[in-house]
PDB file of C-alpha atoms in Angstrom:
ATOM      1  CA  MET A   1     -64.301 -46.760 -38.753  1.00 50.00           C
ATOM      2  CA  ASN A   2     -61.542 -45.849 -41.079  1.00 57.00           C
ATOM      3  CA  ARG A   3     -62.803 -42.378 -41.337  1.00 60.00           C
ATOM      4  CA  SER A   4     -62.791 -41.892 -37.511  1.00 63.00           C
ATOM      5  CA  LEU A   5     -59.228 -43.246 -37.423  1.00 58.00           C
ATOM      6  CA  TRP A   6     -58.260 -40.785 -40.228  1.00 62.00           C
ATOM      7  CA  ILE A   7     -59.802 -37.925 -38.306  1.00 64.00           C
ATOM      8  CA  ARG A   8     -57.968 -38.837 -35.051  1.00 63.00           C
ATOM      9  CA  ASN A   9     -54.586 -39.103 -36.773  1.00 63.00           C
ATOM     10  CA  ALA A  10     -55.103 -35.657 -38.472  1.00 64.00           C
ATOM     11  CA  LEU A  11     -55.847 -34.060 -34.986  1.00 63.00           C
ATOM     12  CA  VAL A  12     -52.665 -35.518 -33.618  1.00 55.00           C
ATOM     13  CA  VAL A  13     -50.624 -34.235 -36.514  1.00 53.00           C
ATOM     14  CA  PHE A  14     -52.274 -30.792 -36.096  1.00 57.00           C
ATOM     15  CA  VAL A  15     -51.476 -30.580 -32.430  1.00 52.00           C
ATOM     16  CA  LEU A  16     -47.901 -31.602 -32.975  1.00 55.00           C
ATOM     17  CA  CYS A  17     -47.398 -29.051 -35.702  1.00 55.00           C
ATOM     18  CA  TRP A  18     -49.113 -26.311 -33.616  1.00 53.00           C
ATOM     19  CA  GLN A  19     -47.150 -26.761 -30.396  1.00 51.00           C
ATOM     20  CA  PRO A  20     -43.767 -25.456 -31.715  1.00 46.00           C
ATOM     21  CA  HIS A  21     -45.346 -22.280 -33.231  1.00 48.00           C
ATOM     22  CA  LEU A  22     -47.160 -21.656 -29.890  1.00 43.00           C
ATOM     23  CA  ALA A  23     -43.830 -22.019 -27.949  1.00 43.00           C
ATOM     24  CA  MET A  24     -41.973 -19.681 -30.321  1.00 43.00           C
ATOM     25  CA  ALA A  25     -44.878 -17.161 -30.045  1.00 43.00           C
ATOM     26  CA  GLN A  26     -44.419 -17.143 -26.318  1.00 45.00           C
ATOM     27  CA  GLY A  27     -40.580 -16.638 -26.501  1.00 43.00           C
ATOM     28  CA  ARG A  28     -39.600 -20.189 -25.442  1.00 43.00           C
ATOM     29  CA  ASP A  29     -37.146 -22.571 -27.097  1.00 42.00           C
ATOM     30  CA  PRO A  30     -39.121 -25.810 -27.791  1.00 39.00           C
ATOM     31  CA  ASP A  31     -35.931 -27.861 -28.187  1.00 41.00           C
ATOM     32  CA  LEU A  32     -34.560 -27.237 -24.666  1.00 37.00           C
ATOM     33  CA  SER A  33     -36.281 -28.891 -21.717  1.00 39.00           C
ATOM     34  CA  GLY A  34     -36.347 -27.166 -18.354  1.00 39.00           C
ATOM     35  CA  ARG A  35     -35.763 -23.693 -19.873  1.00 39.00           C
ATOM     36  CA  ALA A  36     -39.146 -22.786 -20.931  1.00 40.00           C
ATOM     37  CA  ASP A  37     -39.583 -20.142 -18.303  1.00 43.00           C
ATOM     38  CA  GLU A  38     -36.367 -18.216 -19.339  1.00 44.00           C
ATOM     39  CA  PRO A  39     -37.035 -15.051 -21.405  1.00 49.00           C
ATOM     40  CA  ALA A  40     -35.533 -14.925 -24.903  1.00 52.00           C
ATOM     41  CA  PRO A  41     -32.121 -13.224 -25.214  1.00 50.00           C
ATOM     42  CA  GLY A  42     -33.618 -10.212 -26.908  1.00 54.00           C
ATOM     43  CA  SER A  43     -36.403  -9.877 -24.258  1.00 58.00           C
ATOM     44  CA  ARG A  44     -34.650 -10.322 -20.938  1.00 75.00           C
ATOM     45  CA  ARG A  45     -36.611  -8.913 -18.036  1.00 82.00           C
ATOM     46  CA  PRO A  46     -34.771  -6.397 -15.755  1.00 88.00           C
ATOM     47  CA  LEU A  47     -33.147  -7.689 -12.585  1.00 85.00           C
ATOM     48  CA  THR A  48     -35.096  -7.236  -9.362  1.00 90.00           C
ATOM     49  CA  GLU A  49     -33.471  -5.325  -6.527  1.00 84.00           C
ATOM     50  CA  GLU A  50     -32.662  -8.533  -4.759  1.00 85.00           C
ATOM     51  CA  GLU A  51     -31.014  -9.979  -7.917  1.00 86.00           C
ATOM     52  CA  MET A  52     -29.002  -6.751  -8.351  1.00 86.00           C
ATOM     53  CA  VAL A  53     -27.739  -6.905  -4.704  1.00 84.00           C
ATOM     54  CA  LEU A  54     -26.811 -10.539  -5.216  1.00 83.00           C
ATOM     55  CA  LYS A  55     -24.897  -9.672  -8.524  1.00 83.00           C
ATOM     56  CA  ARG A  56     -23.089  -6.835  -6.923  1.00 84.00           C
ATOM     57  CA  LYS A  57     -22.144  -9.141  -3.931  1.00 84.00           C
ATOM     58  CA  ARG A  58     -20.655 -11.631  -6.325  1.00 82.00           C
ATOM     59  CA  GLU A  59     -18.691  -9.005  -8.093  1.00 82.00           C
ATOM     60  CA  LEU A  60     -17.199  -7.912  -4.798  1.00 86.00           C
ATOM     61  CA  LEU A  61     -16.612 -11.459  -3.766  1.00 89.00           C
ATOM     62  CA  LEU A  62     -18.321 -10.819  -0.446  1.00 86.00           C
ATOM     63  CA  ASP A  63     -19.680 -14.326  -0.633  1.00 85.00           C
ATOM     64  CA  PHE A  64     -16.388 -15.901  -1.381  1.00 88.00           C
ATOM     65  CA  ALA A  65     -15.762 -18.797   1.049  1.00 89.00           C
ATOM     66  CA  ASP A  66     -13.231 -20.891  -0.856  1.00 93.00           C
ATOM     67  CA  PRO A  67      -9.506 -20.870   0.015  1.00 95.00           C
ATOM     68  CA  THR A  68      -7.448 -18.024  -1.611  1.00 96.00           C
ATOM     69  CA  SER A  69      -5.278 -20.564  -3.221  1.00 96.00           C
ATOM     70  CA  LEU A  70      -6.049 -24.206  -4.315  1.00 95.00           C
ATOM     71  CA  ASP A  71      -2.461 -25.291  -4.829  1.00 95.00           C
ATOM     72  CA  ARG A  72      -0.709 -24.255  -1.556  1.00 94.00           C
ATOM     73  CA  GLY A  73       0.350 -20.861  -2.775  1.00 95.00           C
ATOM     74  CA  ALA A  74       1.386 -21.675  -6.323  1.00 96.00           C
ATOM     75  CA  SER A  75      -1.383 -19.554  -7.765  1.00 97.00           C
ATOM     76  CA  VAL A  76      -4.425 -17.502  -6.647  1.00 97.00           C
ATOM     77  CA  HIS A  77      -7.932 -18.828  -6.987  1.00 96.00           C
ATOM     78  CA  PRO A  78      -9.266 -17.994 -10.480  1.00 94.00           C
ATOM     79  CA  ARG A  79     -12.406 -16.495  -9.105  1.00 93.00           C
ATOM     80  CA  LEU A  80     -10.553 -13.968  -7.155  1.00 93.00           C
ATOM     81  CA  MET A  81      -8.927 -12.603 -10.243  1.00 94.00           C
ATOM     82  CA  GLU A  82     -12.196 -12.172 -12.214  1.00 92.00           C
ATOM     83  CA  THR A  83     -12.798  -8.755 -10.673  1.00 91.00           C
ATOM     84  CA  VAL A  84      -9.249  -7.563 -11.472  1.00 94.00           C
ATOM     85  CA  LYS A  85      -8.642  -5.385 -14.426  1.00 92.00           C
ATOM     86  CA  ASP A  86      -5.384  -4.155 -15.880  1.00 91.00           C
ATOM     87  CA  ASN A  87      -4.414  -0.575 -16.760  1.00 89.00           C
ATOM     88  CA  THR A  88      -6.792   1.076 -14.265  1.00 90.00           C
ATOM     89  CA  ILE A  89      -5.884   3.865 -11.983  1.00 90.00           C
ATOM     90  CA  GLY A  90      -5.115   2.563  -8.489  1.00 90.00           C
ATOM     91  CA  VAL A  91      -7.104  -0.321  -7.042  1.00 93.00           C
ATOM     92  CA  ARG A  92     -10.796  -0.230  -7.899  1.00 92.00           C
ATOM     93  CA  TYR A  93     -13.465  -0.894  -5.405  1.00 92.00           C
ATOM     94  CA  GLU A  94     -14.458  -4.090  -6.971  1.00 92.00           C
ATOM     95  CA  GLU A  95     -10.914  -5.341  -6.631  1.00 95.00           C
ATOM     96  CA  ARG A  96     -10.606  -4.616  -2.883  1.00 94.00           C
ATOM     97  CA  GLU A  97     -11.738  -8.026  -1.645  1.00 94.00           C
ATOM     98  CA  ALA A  98      -9.217  -9.852  -3.986  1.00 95.00           C
ATOM     99  CA  TYR A  99      -6.587  -7.317  -3.125  1.00 97.00           C
ATOM    100  CA  LEU A 100      -6.916  -7.934   0.626  1.00 96.00           C
ATOM    101  CA  ARG A 101      -7.198 -11.693   0.377  1.00 96.00           C
ATOM    102  CA  ILE A 102      -4.060 -11.978  -1.809  1.00 97.00           C
ATOM    103  CA  LEU A 103      -2.062  -9.659   0.505  1.00 97.00           C
ATOM    104  CA  LYS A 104      -3.073 -11.930   3.315  1.00 97.00           C
ATOM    105  CA  LEU A 105      -1.984 -14.995   1.338  1.00 97.00           C
ATOM    106  CA  ALA A 106       1.383 -13.519   0.706  1.00 97.00           C
ATOM    107  CA  SER A 107       2.005 -13.085   4.363  1.00 96.00           C
ATOM    108  CA  GLU A 108       0.932 -16.713   5.198  1.00 96.00           C
ATOM    109  CA  VAL A 109       2.682 -18.685   2.456  1.00 97.00           C
ATOM    110  CA  PRO A 110       6.357 -19.233   3.432  1.00 97.00           C
ATOM    111  CA  LEU A 111       8.764 -16.932   1.675  1.00 97.00           C
ATOM    112  CA  SER A 112      11.072 -19.842   0.706  1.00 97.00           C
ATOM    113  CA  ARG A 113       8.103 -21.533  -1.045  1.00 97.00           C
ATOM    114  CA  GLN A 114       7.252 -18.318  -2.919  1.00 97.00           C
ATOM    115  CA  GLU A 115      10.798 -17.841  -3.975  1.00 97.00           C
ATOM    116  CA  SER A 116      10.966 -21.528  -5.261  1.00 97.00           C
ATOM    117  CA  LEU A 117       7.768 -21.087  -7.200  1.00 97.00           C
ATOM    118  CA  ALA A 118       8.970 -17.896  -8.737  1.00 97.00           C
ATOM    119  CA  ALA A 119      12.303 -19.480  -9.707  1.00 95.00           C
ATOM    120  CA  GLU A 120      10.489 -22.347 -11.439  1.00 95.00           C
ATOM    121  CA  LEU A 121       8.317 -19.925 -13.437  1.00 95.00           C
ATOM    122  CA  ARG A 122      11.417 -17.807 -14.300  1.00 93.00           C
ATOM    123  CA  ALA A 123      13.279 -20.925 -15.526  1.00 92.00           C
ATOM    124  CA  GLU A 124      10.231 -21.995 -17.510  1.00 92.00           C
ATOM    125  CA  ARG A 125      10.036 -18.490 -19.239  1.00 92.00           C
ATOM    126  CA  ARG A 126      13.733 -18.502 -19.959  1.00 90.00           C
ATOM    127  CA  LEU A 127      13.592 -21.863 -21.745  1.00 88.00           C
ATOM    128  CA  LEU A 128      10.510 -21.006 -23.779  1.00 87.00           C
ATOM    129  CA  ASN A 129      12.063 -17.893 -25.328  1.00 82.00           C
ATOM    130  CA  PRO A 130      15.224 -18.366 -27.530  1.00 80.00           C
ATOM    131  CA  ASN A 131      16.426 -14.928 -26.754  1.00 77.00           C
ATOM    132  CA  TYR A 132      16.319 -15.604 -22.943  1.00 76.00           C
ATOM    133  CA  SER A 133      17.637 -19.161 -23.205  1.00 73.00           C
ATOM    134  CA  ARG A 134      20.998 -17.887 -24.580  1.00 74.00           C
ATOM    135  CA  ARG A 135      21.456 -15.582 -21.574  1.00 72.00           C
ATOM    136  CA  LYS A 136      22.849 -16.628 -18.230  1.00 75.00           C
ATOM    137  CA  GLU A 137      20.357 -17.590 -15.563  1.00 75.00           C
ATOM    138  CA  TYR A 138      20.955 -14.440 -13.443  1.00 76.00           C
ATOM    139  CA  ASP A 139      20.812 -12.231 -16.525  1.00 80.00           C
ATOM    140  CA  PHE A 140      17.163 -13.013 -17.252  1.00 89.00           C
ATOM    141  CA  PRO A 141      15.308  -9.763 -17.736  1.00 92.00           C
ATOM    142  CA  GLN A 142      12.442 -10.504 -15.303  1.00 94.00           C
ATOM    143  CA  PHE A 143      10.824  -7.077 -15.237  1.00 96.00           C
ATOM    144  CA  VAL A 144      10.778  -6.805 -19.082  1.00 94.00           C
ATOM    145  CA  ASP A 145       9.126 -10.215 -19.290  1.00 94.00           C
ATOM    146  CA  LEU A 146       6.521  -9.338 -16.659  1.00 95.00           C
ATOM    147  CA  PHE A 147       5.810  -6.021 -18.219  1.00 95.00           C
ATOM    148  CA  THR A 148       5.304  -7.511 -21.769  1.00 93.00           C
ATOM    149  CA  HIS A 149       3.527 -10.696 -20.741  1.00 94.00           C
ATOM    150  CA  PRO A 150       1.485  -9.986 -17.555  1.00 95.00           C
ATOM    151  CA  GLU A 151      -1.162 -12.641 -18.346  1.00 94.00           C
ATOM    152  CA  ILE A 152       1.551 -15.351 -17.666  1.00 95.00           C
ATOM    153  CA  TYR A 153       2.189 -14.032 -14.112  1.00 97.00           C
ATOM    154  CA  ARG A 154      -1.325 -13.186 -13.017  1.00 96.00           C
ATOM    155  CA  GLY A 155      -1.880 -14.485  -9.541  1.00 97.00           C
ATOM    156  CA  ARG A 156       1.522 -16.270  -9.503  1.00 98.00           C
ATOM    157  CA  PRO A 157       4.709 -15.499  -7.428  1.00 98.00           C
ATOM    158  CA  VAL A 158       7.332 -13.364  -9.055  1.00 98.00           C
ATOM    159  CA  SER A 159      10.676 -12.138  -7.651  1.00 97.00           C
ATOM    160  CA  LEU A 160      12.369  -8.776  -8.251  1.00 97.00           C
ATOM    161  CA  HIS A 161      15.505  -7.024  -7.117  1.00 96.00           C
ATOM    162  CA  GLY A 162      16.334  -3.383  -7.360  1.00 95.00           C
ATOM    163  CA  VAL A 163      16.566   0.044  -5.669  1.00 96.00           C
ATOM    164  CA  MET A 164      13.517   1.372  -3.670  1.00 97.00           C
ATOM    165  CA  ARG A 165      13.152   5.075  -4.344  1.00 96.00           C
ATOM    166  CA  LYS A 166       9.898   5.800  -2.306  1.00 96.00           C
ATOM    167  CA  LEU A 167       8.263   4.147   0.641  1.00 97.00           C
ATOM    168  CA  THR A 168       4.922   5.229   2.175  1.00 97.00           C
ATOM    169  CA  LYS A 169       2.758   3.752   4.965  1.00 97.00           C
ATOM    170  CA  PHE A 170      -1.025   3.685   4.704  1.00 96.00           C
ATOM    171  CA  GLU A 171      -4.047   2.299   6.450  1.00 96.00           C
ATOM    172  CA  LEU A 172      -5.932  -0.610   4.867  1.00 95.00           C
ATOM    173  CA  GLY A 173      -9.265   0.391   6.327  1.00 92.00           C
ATOM    174  CA  LYS A 174     -11.935  -1.722   7.888  1.00 91.00           C
ATOM    175  CA  ASN A 175     -11.911  -5.476   6.726  1.00 91.00           C
ATOM    176  CA  SER A 176     -12.723  -8.873   7.973  1.00 89.00           C
ATOM    177  CA  LEU A 177      -9.077 -10.186   7.624  1.00 92.00           C
ATOM    178  CA  GLY A 178      -7.660  -8.312  10.577  1.00 91.00           C
ATOM    179  CA  MET A 179      -5.247  -6.283   8.554  1.00 95.00           C
ATOM    180  CA  ASP A 180      -4.614  -2.686   9.665  1.00 94.00           C
ATOM    181  CA  GLU A 181      -1.835  -1.114   7.745  1.00 96.00           C
ATOM    182  CA  ALA A 182       0.589  -1.716   4.844  1.00 97.00           C
ATOM    183  CA  TYR A 183       3.501  -0.234   3.011  1.00 98.00           C
ATOM    184  CA  GLU A 184       3.766   0.806  -0.604  1.00 97.00           C
ATOM    185  CA  GLY A 185       7.157   0.828  -2.302  1.00 97.00           C
ATOM    186  CA  TRP A 186       8.360   2.036  -5.703  1.00 97.00           C
ATOM    187  CA  VAL A 187      11.251  -0.153  -6.871  1.00 97.00           C
ATOM    188  CA  TYR A 188      13.436   0.436 -10.032  1.00 96.00           C
ATOM    189  CA  THR A 189      15.230  -2.774 -11.283  1.00 95.00           C
ATOM    190  CA  GLY A 190      18.222  -2.950 -13.462  1.00 91.00           C
ATOM    191  CA  ASP A 191      16.284  -3.824 -16.562  1.00 91.00           C
ATOM    192  CA  SER A 192      13.209  -1.589 -15.881  1.00 91.00           C
ATOM    193  CA  GLN A 193      14.639   1.316 -18.039  1.00 89.00           C
ATOM    194  CA  GLY A 194      13.272   3.974 -15.575  1.00 89.00           C
ATOM    195  CA  ASN A 195       9.872   2.282 -15.055  1.00 93.00           C
ATOM    196  CA  PRO A 196       8.946   1.380 -11.593  1.00 95.00           C
ATOM    197  CA  ALA A 197       7.363  -1.717  -9.977  1.00 97.00           C
ATOM    198  CA  VAL A 198       4.953  -1.142  -7.110  1.00 97.00           C
ATOM    199  CA  VAL A 199       5.145  -3.502  -4.178  1.00 98.00           C
ATOM    200  CA  ILE A 200       2.546  -3.632  -1.384  1.00 98.00           C
ATOM    201  CA  PHE A 201       3.698  -5.448   1.829  1.00 98.00           C
ATOM    202  CA  THR A 202       2.723  -5.658   5.459  1.00 96.00           C
ATOM    203  CA  ASN A 203       5.958  -6.484   7.205  1.00 96.00           C
ATOM    204  CA  LYS A 204       8.698  -3.771   7.062  1.00 96.00           C
ATOM    205  CA  PRO A 205      12.360  -4.443   8.000  1.00 95.00           C
ATOM    206  CA  GLU A 206      13.473  -2.566  11.028  1.00 94.00           C
ATOM    207  CA  GLY A 207      15.431   0.449  10.054  1.00 93.00           C
ATOM    208  CA  LEU A 208      14.204   0.766   6.509  1.00 95.00           C
ATOM    209  CA  PRO A 209      13.311   4.479   6.210  1.00 95.00           C
ATOM    210  CA  VAL A 210       9.828   5.511   5.284  1.00 96.00           C
ATOM    211  CA  SER A 211      10.374   8.539   2.968  1.00 94.00           C
ATOM    212  CA  GLY A 212       9.507   9.953  -0.388  1.00 92.00           C
ATOM    213  CA  ASP A 213      13.215  10.228  -1.410  1.00 92.00           C
ATOM    214  CA  ILE A 214      15.285   7.203  -0.522  1.00 95.00           C
ATOM    215  CA  GLN A 215      17.796   4.904  -2.368  1.00 94.00           C
ATOM    216  CA  GLU A 216      17.775   1.528  -0.636  1.00 96.00           C
ATOM    217  CA  GLU A 217      18.530  -1.774  -2.198  1.00 96.00           C
ATOM    218  CA  VAL A 218      15.817  -4.409  -1.823  1.00 97.00           C
ATOM    219  CA  GLU A 219      14.553  -7.683  -3.118  1.00 97.00           C
ATOM    220  CA  PHE A 220      11.205  -9.288  -2.701  1.00 98.00           C
ATOM    221  CA  THR A 221       8.830 -12.030  -3.799  1.00 98.00           C
ATOM    222  CA  GLY A 222       5.020 -11.649  -4.085  1.00 98.00           C
ATOM    223  CA  TYR A 223       2.053 -12.317  -6.141  1.00 98.00           C
ATOM    224  CA  TYR A 224       1.507 -10.339  -9.285  1.00 98.00           C
ATOM    225  CA  PHE A 225      -1.836  -8.572  -9.070  1.00 97.00           C
ATOM    226  CA  LYS A 226      -2.393  -6.208 -12.058  1.00 97.00           C
ATOM    227  CA  MET A 227      -0.933  -3.515 -14.252  1.00 95.00           C
ATOM    228  CA  TYR A 228      -1.293  -0.470 -11.911  1.00 92.00           C
ATOM    229  CA  GLY A 229      -2.172   2.853 -13.647  1.00 89.00           C
ATOM    230  CA  TYR A 230      -0.740   6.007 -12.205  1.00 88.00           C
ATOM    231  CA  ASP A 231      -0.451   9.717 -13.416  1.00 83.00           C
ATOM    232  CA  ALA A 232       2.946  10.983 -14.194  1.00 77.00           C
ATOM    233  CA  GLN A 233       3.489  14.485 -15.668  1.00 75.00           C
ATOM    234  CA  ASP A 234       0.058  14.639 -17.188  1.00 71.00           C
ATOM    235  CA  VAL A 235       0.571  11.281 -18.723  1.00 81.00           C
ATOM    236  CA  THR A 236      -0.962   7.962 -17.495  1.00 84.00           C
ATOM    237  CA  ARG A 237       1.566   5.173 -17.124  1.00 90.00           C
ATOM    238  CA  LYS A 238       1.429   1.657 -15.847  1.00 93.00           C
ATOM    239  CA  ALA A 239       3.553  -0.363 -13.496  1.00 95.00           C
ATOM    240  CA  PRO A 240       3.360  -4.035 -12.219  1.00 96.00           C
ATOM    241  CA  LEU A 241       1.672  -4.238  -8.849  1.00 97.00           C
ATOM    242  CA  ILE A 242       2.825  -7.022  -6.602  1.00 98.00           C
ATOM    243  CA  LEU A 243       1.455  -8.012  -3.337  1.00 98.00           C
ATOM    244  CA  ALA A 244       4.018  -9.391  -0.922  1.00 98.00           C
ATOM    245  CA  GLY A 245       4.368 -10.284   2.662  1.00 97.00           C
ATOM    246  CA  GLU A 246       7.753  -8.643   3.224  1.00 97.00           C
ATOM    247  CA  VAL A 247      10.829  -7.160   1.507  1.00 97.00           C
ATOM    248  CA  LYS A 248      14.419  -8.059   2.108  1.00 96.00           C
ATOM    249  CA  TRP A 249      16.446  -4.831   2.795  1.00 96.00           C
ATOM    250  CA  LEU A 250      20.035  -4.991   1.626  1.00 94.00           C
ATOM    251  CA  PRO A 251      21.636  -1.961   3.398  1.00 91.00           C
ATOM    252  CA  ARG A 252      24.959  -0.643   2.224  1.00 77.00           C
ATOM    253  CA  PRO A 253      26.069   1.703   5.019  1.00 60.00           C
ATOM    254  CA  TYR A 254      28.924   4.188   4.408  1.00 45.00           C
ATOM    255  CA  LYS A 255      30.855   2.636   7.313  1.00 42.00           C
ATOM    256  CA  GLN A 256      31.591  -0.376   5.112  1.00 42.00           C
ATOM    257  CA  VAL A 257      32.854   1.850   2.299  1.00 38.00           C
ATOM    258  CA  TYR A 258      35.146   4.037   4.382  1.00 41.00           C
ATOM    259  CA  GLN A 259      36.663   1.525   6.860  1.00 51.00           C
ATOM    260  CA  PRO A 260      39.304   2.797   9.284  1.00 56.00           C
ATOM    261  CA  TRP A 261      42.933   1.943   8.488  1.00 62.00           C
ATOM    262  CA  GLY A 262      44.633  -0.916  10.305  1.00 66.00           C
ATOM    263  CA  LEU A 263      48.047  -0.713  11.895  1.00 73.00           C
ATOM    264  CA  LYS A 264      49.774  -2.196   8.954  1.00 76.00           C
ATOM    265  CA  TRP A 265      48.473   0.581   6.739  1.00 74.00           C
ATOM    266  CA  TYR A 266      49.827   3.133   9.200  1.00 77.00           C
ATOM    267  CA  VAL A 267      53.224   1.609   9.240  1.00 80.00           C
ATOM    268  CA  LEU A 268      53.355   1.201   5.444  1.00 83.00           C
ATOM    269  CA  THR A 269      52.252   4.899   4.988  1.00 84.00           C
ATOM    270  CA  THR A 270      55.031   6.095   7.517  1.00 85.00           C
ATOM    271  CA  LEU A 271      57.727   4.128   5.571  1.00 85.00           C
ATOM    272  CA  VAL A 272      56.553   5.489   2.247  1.00 86.00           C
ATOM    273  CA  PHE A 273      56.852   9.088   3.647  1.00 84.00           C
ATOM    274  CA  LEU A 274      60.207   8.498   5.046  1.00 85.00           C
ATOM    275  CA  PHE A 275      61.561   6.936   1.935  1.00 81.00           C
ATOM    276  CA  GLY A 276      60.221   9.841  -0.110  1.00 82.00           C
ATOM    277  CA  GLY A 277      61.761  12.351   2.289  1.00 79.00           C
ATOM    278  CA  TYR A 278      65.062  10.560   2.005  1.00 77.00           C
ATOM    279  CA  LEU A 279      65.086  10.670  -1.769  1.00 80.00           C
ATOM    280  CA  ILE A 280      64.306  14.321  -1.806  1.00 81.00           C
ATOM    281  CA  TRP A 281      67.006  15.105   0.715  1.00 74.00           C
ATOM    282  CA  GLN A 282      69.681  13.114  -1.425  1.00 73.00           C
ATOM    283  CA  THR A 283      68.526  14.896  -4.529  1.00 75.00           C
ATOM    284  CA  ASN A 284      68.904  18.389  -3.068  1.00 72.00           C
ATOM    285  CA  ARG A 285      72.237  17.422  -1.473  1.00 68.00           C
ATOM    286  CA  ARG A 286      73.758  16.429  -4.902  1.00 65.00           C
ATOM    287  CA  GLU A 287      72.551  19.636  -6.434  1.00 60.00           C
ATOM    288  CA  MET A 288      73.888  22.017  -3.732  1.00 59.00           C
ATOM    289  CA  PRO A 289      77.280  23.720  -4.704  1.00 62.00           C
ATOM    290  CA  PRO A 290      80.281  23.176  -2.369  1.00 61.00           C
ATOM    291  CA  LEU A 291      80.921  25.877   0.244  1.00 59.00           C
ATOM    292  CA  PRO A 292      84.094  28.067  -0.435  1.00 61.00           C
ATOM    293  CA  PRO A 293      86.994  27.655   1.971  1.00 59.00           C
ATOM    294  CA  SER A 294      87.388  30.184   4.705  1.00 55.00           C
ATOM    295  CA  GLN A 295      89.840  32.900   3.950  1.00 54.00           C
ATOM    296  CA  ILE A 296      90.661  33.291   7.711  1.00 55.00           C
ATOM    297  CA  GLU A 297      91.751  30.403   9.842  1.00 59.00           C
ATOM    298  CA  PRO A 298      90.359  30.356  13.318  1.00 58.00           C
ATOM    299  CA  ASP A 299      92.824  31.012  16.149  1.00 57.00           C
ATOM    300  CA  PHE A 300      93.016  27.967  18.392  1.00 57.00           C
ATOM    301  CA  SER A 301      95.859  29.301  20.676  1.00 63.00           C
ATOM    302  CA  GLN A 302      93.367  31.001  22.923  1.00 60.00           C
ATOM    303  CA  PHE A 303      90.376  29.551  24.635  1.00 57.00           C
ATOM    304  CA  PRO A 304      87.734  29.788  23.411  1.00 58.00           C
ATOM    305  CA  PRO A 305      89.121  30.011  19.953  1.00 56.00           C
ATOM    306  CA  ARG A 306      88.356  33.078  17.960  1.00 56.00           C
ATOM    307  CA  GLU A 307      87.264  32.610  14.432  1.00 54.00           C
ATOM    308  CA  PHE A 308      88.329  36.126  13.423  1.00 53.00           C
ATOM    309  CA  PRO A 309      91.296  37.329  15.638  1.00 55.00           C
ATOM    310  CA  ALA A 310      91.790  41.037  16.187  1.00 56.00           C
ATOM    311  CA  PRO A 311      94.521  42.560  14.022  1.00 59.00           C
ATOM    312  CA  ASP A 312      97.887  43.272  15.467  1.00 58.00           C
ATOM    313  CA  PRO A 313      98.367  47.130  15.856  1.00 58.00           C
ATOM    314  CA  LEU A 314     102.055  47.056  15.401  1.00 60.00           C
ATOM    315  CA  ALA A 315     101.853  45.212  12.139  1.00 59.00           C
ATOM    316  CA  PRO A 316     102.118  47.373   9.007  1.00 60.00           C
ATOM    317  CA  GLN A 317      98.748  48.028   7.394  1.00 58.00           C
ATOM    318  CA  SER A 318      97.874  48.322   3.808  1.00 58.00           C
ATOM    319  CA  PRO A 319      96.572  51.753   2.539  1.00 56.00           C
ATOM    320  CA  SER A 320      93.078  50.335   2.039  1.00 54.00           C
ATOM    321  CA  GLU A 321      92.894  49.082   5.674  1.00 51.00           C
ATOM    322  CA  THR A 322      94.139  52.522   6.835  1.00 51.00           C
ATOM    323  CA  GLU A 323      91.517  54.302   4.793  1.00 52.00           C
ATOM    324  CA  ASP A 324      88.865  52.070   6.317  1.00 50.00           C
ATOM    325  CA  ALA A 325      90.015  52.807   9.780  1.00 47.00           C
TER     326      ALA A 325
END
């Protein structure tokens, strides 16, 4: 009886010791339940065609059904930003869905809310950096901070103010959001040191010229998307790409610079000219020598008086007068 019990216990121990080795030989982890069918990391099977389509669909966010923003426009949904990569030329095909959805969000969230959120972030950044905290609030180098710390601003509103040097219009292509066209502007701020910021927006102010050579003052608020790569003189450079709903145009027409004169200026100018002419006349009058007195007095006995009367023929004449005659 004791022998049969000993044999049974030995079989149980043998089975318990043999099972882990069998599981490891089959490429399974014996310590994790529910994952026995997964292949080992070093021996993953290739994806099927259906799985590859599903993976590609997720990369392109074609199955994204959540709101673009989970906090009423304060930031963009994190999943939307998963496909976005910095320092790449243009907008990649994988980024297109996020690009369009954020552009749509920028046109739907009230501009006042975007500006308020951008001001809060700017104040936060200013207080965190001692170099910025000592500056005045309006002197905060927004472009510099955005350019050097893009990860802080990713998917969040940011405000910029500068001169737009180029504006082009382009088609967005077929999409499910009902967006047909947009505008691309290149803006240079006061602290950008010759580096542009690229803004994409859908609502253009009336009168703002679409041209490759303009100088128009603008300000705008939108969502920072990525560091946008572009070619410039055989060198690849980068610029912050911001998606906005609209830009504010601050026109400075020449009519305001050269305003017509009012009546008071005409009167004042006339008085100045008259006074100047009087001073010149008085100066010339003092410098003119006095006229010599006339040697011959005019004859007032006849009318009209003769200034130079004829000589009397009976009067004796001097030899010089005779010779002249």
